[in-house]
Short mmCIF file of C-alpha atoms in Angstrom, two decimals:
data_model
loop_
_atom_site.label_atom_id
_atom_site.label_comp_id
_atom_site.label_asym_id
_atom_site.label_seq_id
_atom_site.Cartn_x
_atom_site.Cartn_y
_atom_site.Cartn_z
CA UNK H 298 -101.56 -171.56 130.65
CA UNK H 299 -100.63 -169.28 127.80
CA UNK H 300 -98.64 -170.71 124.96
CA UNK H 301 -94.93 -169.90 125.08
CA UNK H 302 -94.71 -169.86 128.87
CA UNK H 303 -93.44 -172.40 131.35
CA UNK H 304 -95.49 -173.52 134.38
CA UNK H 305 -93.37 -171.17 136.52
CA UNK H 306 -94.66 -168.23 134.48
CA UNK H 307 -91.39 -167.42 132.75
CA UNK H 308 -91.15 -167.01 129.01
CA UNK H 309 -89.81 -170.03 127.15
CA UNK H 310 -86.33 -169.40 125.82
CA UNK H 311 -85.75 -166.43 128.09
CA UNK H 312 -82.05 -167.34 128.22
CA UNK H 313 -81.78 -167.15 124.46
CA UNK H 314 -79.93 -170.03 122.85
CA UNK H 315 -77.46 -170.41 125.72
CA UNK H 316 -77.60 -173.20 128.24
CA UNK H 317 -76.31 -172.59 131.74
CA UNK H 318 -73.66 -175.24 132.24
CA UNK H 319 -72.54 -174.12 135.70
CA UNK H 320 -75.78 -173.64 137.55
CA UNK H 321 -75.76 -173.48 141.32
CA UNK H 322 -77.51 -176.01 143.57
CA UNK H 323 -80.99 -175.17 144.84
CA UNK H 324 -82.66 -176.27 148.04
CA UNK H 325 -85.81 -178.37 147.86
CA UNK H 326 -88.90 -176.89 149.50
CA UNK H 327 -89.79 -180.18 151.17
CA UNK H 328 -88.60 -183.74 151.53
CA UNK H 329 -87.36 -185.14 148.24
CA UNK H 330 -87.44 -188.90 147.62
CA UNK H 331 -84.05 -190.40 146.64
CA UNK H 332 -85.48 -191.46 143.27
CA UNK H 333 -85.96 -187.82 142.24
CA UNK H 334 -82.60 -186.58 143.54
CA UNK H 335 -80.76 -187.18 140.27
CA UNK H 336 -82.98 -184.53 138.71
CA UNK H 337 -81.54 -181.92 141.07
CA UNK H 338 -77.88 -182.97 140.93
CA UNK H 339 -75.52 -180.22 139.81
CA UNK H 340 -72.35 -181.14 137.96
CA UNK H 341 -69.82 -178.35 137.74
CA UNK H 342 -67.59 -178.55 134.70
CA UNK H 343 -63.94 -178.35 135.82
CA UNK H 344 -61.98 -175.20 135.05
CA UNK H 345 -58.46 -175.88 133.74
CA UNK H 346 -55.63 -173.44 133.02
CA UNK H 347 -54.37 -173.21 129.40
CA UNK H 348 -51.50 -170.75 128.92
CA UNK H 349 -52.57 -168.91 132.08
CA UNK H 350 -56.20 -168.53 130.97
CA UNK H 351 -59.11 -170.36 132.64
CA UNK H 352 -60.82 -172.81 130.26
CA UNK H 353 -63.95 -174.77 131.12
CA UNK H 354 -63.78 -178.47 130.28
CA UNK H 355 -67.12 -179.23 128.65
CA UNK H 356 -66.63 -182.96 128.12
CA UNK H 357 -70.27 -183.52 127.16
CA UNK H 358 -69.54 -181.75 123.85
CA UNK H 359 -66.46 -183.84 123.03
CA UNK H 360 -68.23 -185.53 120.10
CA UNK H 361 -68.65 -182.14 118.39
CA UNK H 362 -64.87 -181.58 118.10
CA UNK H 363 -63.60 -182.33 114.59
CA UNK H 364 -60.70 -184.81 114.52
CA UNK H 365 -58.79 -182.54 112.13
CA UNK H 366 -58.12 -179.92 114.84
CA UNK H 367 -56.70 -182.50 117.26
CA UNK H 368 -53.32 -182.82 115.53
CA UNK H 369 -51.12 -180.60 117.75
CA UNK H 370 -51.21 -180.64 121.57
CA UNK H 371 -51.85 -177.22 123.11
CA UNK H 372 -51.32 -177.97 126.80
CA UNK H 373 -50.70 -180.78 129.29
CA UNK H 374 -52.99 -181.33 132.24
CA UNK H 375 -50.75 -183.54 134.37
CA UNK H 376 -51.49 -181.36 137.41
CA UNK H 377 -55.26 -181.94 137.25
CA UNK H 378 -55.90 -185.63 136.49
CA UNK H 379 -58.83 -185.85 138.92
CA UNK H 380 -60.61 -182.90 137.25
CA UNK H 381 -60.33 -184.52 133.83
CA UNK H 382 -61.40 -187.92 135.17
CA UNK H 383 -64.42 -186.29 136.84
CA UNK H 384 -65.39 -184.51 133.62
CA UNK H 385 -65.20 -187.74 131.61
CA UNK H 386 -67.06 -189.70 134.30
CA UNK H 387 -70.01 -187.34 133.84
CA UNK H 388 -70.45 -188.77 130.34
CA UNK H 389 -71.38 -192.23 131.61
#
């Protein structure tokens, strides 16, 4: 295998520095043991509405948010408690 390529033949880093957070599920070619299933699980980040605009809740990056910008509330998400709970449950 040539250096800089993955086993599938694609170039490493072909997506640049972006990571696909909302990838779609893929079918397995054969029977997959339950132990390996967690590798293929797809977790969609919930999309919430802030001032009429769709915003993706990327809870896995919550530690990167500086405390100094959390002083003023921007929106309330009372209408979507299950989406927020699901996003935070993905962290555990």
